CSV table of C-alpha atoms in Angstrom, one decimal:
chain,number,residue,atom,x,y,z
A,712,UNK,CA,-177.1,127.8,-19.2
A,713,UNK,CA,-178.5,125.4,-21.8
A,714,UNK,CA,-182.1,124.5,-21.9
A,715,UNK,CA,-183.6,121.0,-21.9
A,716,UNK,CA,-182.0,118.9,-24.6
A,717,UNK,CA,-183.4,115.5,-25.5
A,718,UNK,CA,-180.7,114.8,-28.1
A,719,UNK,CA,-178.0,115.3,-25.5
A,720,UNK,CA,-179.7,112.8,-23.2
A,721,UNK,CA,-180.1,110.4,-26.1
A,722,UNK,CA,-176.5,110.6,-27.0
A,723,UNK,CA,-175.4,110.0,-23.5
A,724,UNK,CA,-177.7,107.0,-22.9
A,725,UNK,CA,-176.9,105.4,-26.2
A,726,UNK,CA,-173.2,105.8,-25.3
A,727,UNK,CA,-173.8,104.3,-21.9
A,728,UNK,CA,-175.6,101.4,-23.5
A,729,UNK,CA,-172.5,100.9,-25.7
A,730,UNK,CA,-170.1,101.1,-22.8
A,731,UNK,CA,-172.1,98.7,-20.6
A,732,UNK,CA,-172.5,96.1,-23.4
A,733,UNK,CA,-168.8,96.3,-24.3
A,734,UNK,CA,-167.9,95.8,-20.6
A,735,UNK,CA,-170.3,92.9,-20.2
A,736,UNK,CA,-169.0,91.2,-23.3
A,737,UNK,CA,-165.4,91.6,-22.1
A,738,UNK,CA,-166.3,90.1,-18.7
A,739,UNK,CA,-168.3,87.2,-20.2
A,740,UNK,CA,-165.7,86.1,-22.8
A,741,UNK,CA,-167.6,84.3,-25.5
A,742,UNK,CA,-171.0,86.0,-25.0
A,743,UNK,CA,-172.1,88.6,-27.5
A,744,UNK,CA,-175.2,90.9,-27.5
A,745,UNK,CA,-177.8,90.4,-30.1
A,746,UNK,CA,-179.2,93.8,-31.3
A,747,UNK,CA,-182.5,94.7,-32.8
A,748,UNK,CA,-183.6,98.1,-34.1
A,749,UNK,CA,-187.1,99.5,-34.3
A,750,UNK,CA,-188.3,102.8,-35.7
A,751,UNK,CA,-191.9,104.1,-35.7
A,752,UNK,CA,-193.5,107.1,-37.4
A,753,UNK,CA,-192.9,110.3,-35.6
A,754,UNK,CA,-189.3,109.6,-34.8
A,755,UNK,CA,-189.6,106.9,-32.1
A,756,UNK,CA,-186.7,104.4,-32.1
A,757,UNK,CA,-185.5,101.6,-29.9
A,758,UNK,CA,-182.3,99.6,-29.7
A,759,UNK,CA,-182.8,96.5,-27.5
A,760,UNK,CA,-179.8,94.2,-26.9
A,761,UNK,CA,-179.7,90.8,-25.3
A,762,UNK,CA,-176.9,88.5,-24.4
A,763,UNK,CA,-177.9,84.8,-23.8
A,764,UNK,CA,-176.1,81.6,-22.8
A,765,UNK,CA,-172.8,83.3,-22.1
A,766,UNK,CA,-170.1,82.0,-19.8
A,767,UNK,CA,-170.8,84.6,-17.1
A,768,UNK,CA,-174.3,85.7,-18.0
A,769,UNK,CA,-177.2,83.3,-18.4
A,770,UNK,CA,-179.0,86.4,-19.7
A,771,UNK,CA,-178.3,90.1,-19.8
A,772,UNK,CA,-180.6,92.7,-21.5
A,773,UNK,CA,-179.6,96.4,-22.1
A,774,UNK,CA,-182.2,98.5,-23.9
A,775,UNK,CA,-182.3,102.0,-25.2
A,776,UNK,CA,-185.5,103.8,-26.3
A,777,UNK,CA,-186.2,107.3,-27.6
A,778,UNK,CA,-189.9,107.8,-27.8
A,779,UNK,CA,-191.9,110.8,-29.2
A,780,UNK,CA,-195.6,111.3,-28.9
A,781,UNK,CA,-198.3,113.8,-29.5
A,782,UNK,CA,-199.5,114.0,-25.9
A,783,UNK,CA,-198.7,112.5,-22.5
A,784,UNK,CA,-201.6,110.5,-21.0
A,785,UNK,CA,-203.0,111.7,-17.6
A,786,UNK,CA,-201.6,108.5,-16.0
A,787,UNK,CA,-198.1,109.6,-16.8
A,788,UNK,CA,-198.5,113.2,-15.5
A,789,UNK,CA,-200.0,112.7,-12.0
A,790,UNK,CA,-197.2,114.9,-10.5
A,791,UNK,CA,-197.1,117.1,-13.6
A,792,UNK,CA,-200.6,118.1,-14.5
A,793,UNK,CA,-199.4,121.0,-16.6
A,794,UNK,CA,-197.8,118.4,-19.0
A,795,UNK,CA,-201.0,116.4,-19.7
A,796,UNK,CA,-201.8,116.2,-23.4
A,797,UNK,CA,-198.7,118.0,-24.6
A,798,UNK,CA,-196.2,116.6,-27.1
A,799,UNK,CA,-193.3,114.9,-25.4
A,800,UNK,CA,-190.1,113.0,-25.7
A,801,UNK,CA,-189.0,110.2,-23.4
A,802,UNK,CA,-185.5,108.8,-23.5
A,803,UNK,CA,-184.4,105.8,-21.4
A,804,UNK,CA,-181.8,103.1,-21.0
A,805,UNK,CA,-182.6,100.1,-18.8
A,806,UNK,CA,-180.8,96.8,-18.0
A,807,UNK,CA,-181.1,93.6,-16.1
A,808,UNK,CA,-178.5,90.9,-15.5
A,809,UNK,CA,-178.9,87.2,-14.6
A,810,UNK,CA,-175.4,85.7,-14.0
A,811,UNK,CA,-174.9,81.9,-14.1
A,812,UNK,CA,-172.9,81.8,-10.9
A,813,UNK,CA,-175.2,82.1,-7.8
A,814,UNK,CA,-172.4,83.9,-6.0
A,815,UNK,CA,-172.6,86.8,-8.6
A,816,UNK,CA,-175.6,89.0,-7.9
A,817,UNK,CA,-178.3,90.0,-10.3
A,818,UNK,CA,-178.6,93.8,-10.9
A,819,UNK,CA,-181.0,96.3,-12.4
A,820,UNK,CA,-180.5,99.9,-13.6
A,821,UNK,CA,-182.6,102.4,-15.4
A,822,UNK,CA,-182.1,106.0,-16.4
A,823,UNK,CA,-184.8,108.1,-18.1
A,824,UNK,CA,-185.8,111.6,-19.0
A,825,UNK,CA,-189.1,113.1,-20.0
A,826,UNK,CA,-189.2,116.4,-21.8
A,827,UNK,CA,-192.6,118.0,-22.5
A,828,UNK,CA,-193.4,120.9,-24.9
A,829,UNK,CA,-193.6,124.1,-22.9
A,830,UNK,CA,-190.4,123.5,-20.8
A,831,UNK,CA,-191.5,120.8,-18.3
A,832,UNK,CA,-188.9,118.1,-17.8
A,833,UNK,CA,-187.8,115.5,-15.2
A,834,UNK,CA,-185.4,112.6,-14.7
A,835,UNK,CA,-185.7,109.3,-13.0
A,836,UNK,CA,-183.8,106.1,-12.4
A,837,UNK,CA,-181.2,104.4,-10.3
A,838,UNK,CA,-179.6,101.0,-9.8
A,839,UNK,CA,-180.0,98.1,-7.3
A,840,UNK,CA,-178.3,94.8,-6.5
A,841,UNK,CA,-179.9,91.4,-5.6
A,842,UNK,CA,-177.4,88.9,-4.3
A,843,UNK,CA,-178.3,85.3,-3.8
A,844,UNK,CA,-175.5,85.0,-1.3
A,845,UNK,CA,-174.6,88.5,0.0
A,846,UNK,CA,-170.9,89.3,0.8
A,847,UNK,CA,-170.4,92.3,3.1
A,848,UNK,CA,-167.5,93.7,1.1
A,849,UNK,CA,-169.6,93.6,-2.1
A,850,UNK,CA,-172.4,95.5,-0.4
A,851,UNK,CA,-170.1,98.0,1.1
A,852,UNK,CA,-168.5,98.6,-2.3
A,853,UNK,CA,-171.9,98.9,-4.0
A,854,UNK,CA,-173.2,101.5,-1.6
A,855,UNK,CA,-169.9,103.4,-1.4
A,856,UNK,CA,-169.9,103.8,-5.2
A,857,UNK,CA,-173.5,105.0,-5.1
A,858,UNK,CA,-172.7,107.5,-2.4
A,859,UNK,CA,-169.8,108.9,-4.4
A,860,UNK,CA,-172.0,109.3,-7.5
A,861,UNK,CA,-174.5,111.4,-5.5
A,862,UNK,CA,-171.8,113.6,-3.9
A,863,UNK,CA,-172.2,116.5,-6.4
A,864,UNK,CA,-175.8,117.1,-5.1
A,865,UNK,CA,-174.7,117.5,-1.5
A,866,UNK,CA,-174.4,115.3,1.6
A,867,UNK,CA,-178.2,114.7,1.9
A,868,UNK,CA,-178.7,113.2,-1.6
A,869,UNK,CA,-177.3,109.7,-1.1
A,870,UNK,CA,-179.2,109.0,2.2
A,871,UNK,CA,-182.4,110.3,0.5
A,872,UNK,CA,-182.0,108.2,-2.7
A,873,UNK,CA,-180.9,105.1,-0.8
A,874,UNK,CA,-184.0,105.3,1.4
A,875,UNK,CA,-186.2,105.8,-1.6
A,876,UNK,CA,-184.6,102.7,-3.2
A,877,UNK,CA,-185.1,100.6,0.0
A,878,UNK,CA,-188.8,101.6,0.2
A,879,UNK,CA,-189.4,101.2,-3.5
A,880,UNK,CA,-188.1,97.6,-3.6
A,881,UNK,CA,-189.6,96.5,-0.2
A,882,UNK,CA,-191.9,93.5,-0.6
A,883,UNK,CA,-194.8,94.0,1.8
A,884,UNK,CA,-196.3,90.5,1.3
A,885,UNK,CA,-193.0,88.9,2.3
A,886,UNK,CA,-192.0,91.6,4.9
A,887,UNK,CA,-188.5,91.9,3.4
A,888,UNK,CA,-186.4,93.9,0.9
A,889,UNK,CA,-185.6,92.7,-2.6
A,890,UNK,CA,-181.9,92.6,-2.5
A,891,UNK,CA,-179.6,95.1,-0.8
A,892,UNK,CA,-180.8,98.3,-2.5
A,893,UNK,CA,-178.8,101.1,-4.1
A,894,UNK,CA,-180.3,104.4,-5.2
A,895,UNK,CA,-183.6,105.4,-6.8
A,896,UNK,CA,-185.1,108.7,-7.8
A,897,UNK,CA,-188.1,109.9,-9.8
A,898,UNK,CA,-189.6,113.2,-10.9
A,899,UNK,CA,-186.1,114.6,-10.3
A,900,UNK,CA,-185.9,118.2,-11.5
A,901,UNK,CA,-183.7,119.9,-8.9
A,902,UNK,CA,-181.7,122.9,-10.1
A,903,UNK,CA,-181.2,123.6,-13.7
A,904,UNK,CA,-181.6,121.0,-16.5
A,905,UNK,CA,-177.8,120.9,-16.7
A,906,UNK,CA,-177.4,120.3,-13.0
A,907,UNK,CA,-179.9,117.5,-13.0
A,908,UNK,CA,-178.5,115.9,-16.1
A,909,UNK,CA,-175.0,116.1,-14.6
A,910,UNK,CA,-176.2,114.1,-11.7
A,911,UNK,CA,-177.8,111.5,-13.9
A,912,UNK,CA,-174.6,111.1,-15.9
A,913,UNK,CA,-172.7,110.7,-12.6
A,914,UNK,CA,-175.1,107.9,-11.5
A,915,UNK,CA,-175.0,106.3,-15.0
A,916,UNK,CA,-171.3,106.3,-15.1
A,917,UNK,CA,-171.1,104.8,-11.6
A,918,UNK,CA,-173.1,101.6,-12.5
A,919,UNK,CA,-170.1,99.8,-14.1
A,920,UNK,CA,-167.8,101.0,-11.3
A,921,UNK,CA,-170.2,99.5,-8.8
A,922,UNK,CA,-171.0,96.2,-10.6
A,923,UNK,CA,-167.9,95.0,-12.4
A,924,UNK,CA,-165.7,94.5,-9.4
A,925,UNK,CA,-168.4,92.3,-7.8
């Protein structure tokens, strides 16, 4: 059994960013992502990419970040007090899409991992869909793909993460949900690191399967 491995997570999430950007460019046609690269002392690096004024996407942003720091602030460790003040690495990939066609939904996704000196680690993330004009077959496909991505954790995982997403994206001031949901999880450290990372890869790989057909 391997221990927590920030480099393995970074390789996966950078590769996922590459795959998603390539798929979006192929779907858009003329649209191409503009990439920037940032590096900071201590090893922090970021690779944001933005596609604008495409045929399909008015704007799509897919960002990768691998941050390192000397100590997690207390606000980031409410559920992990043992990690406060310790050196850490945080790896993430996040995206948002804004298609031109109002019949094509917007979508969001985020996958992240925190690794703290001393052996503490956890994952978070998920994906959700916000249609302007919902179509039942699209919603069914979206949730079926999310359910299949959760299957390796057992039958209770998808209902649990779907409910979490519904509650997380509920708008109390409007009394309604933002979009049709998806899956959401945070402070996820169930089983071994390999087990949890395997689920995150399953969820990350499922995003394109869920979104491209729509």
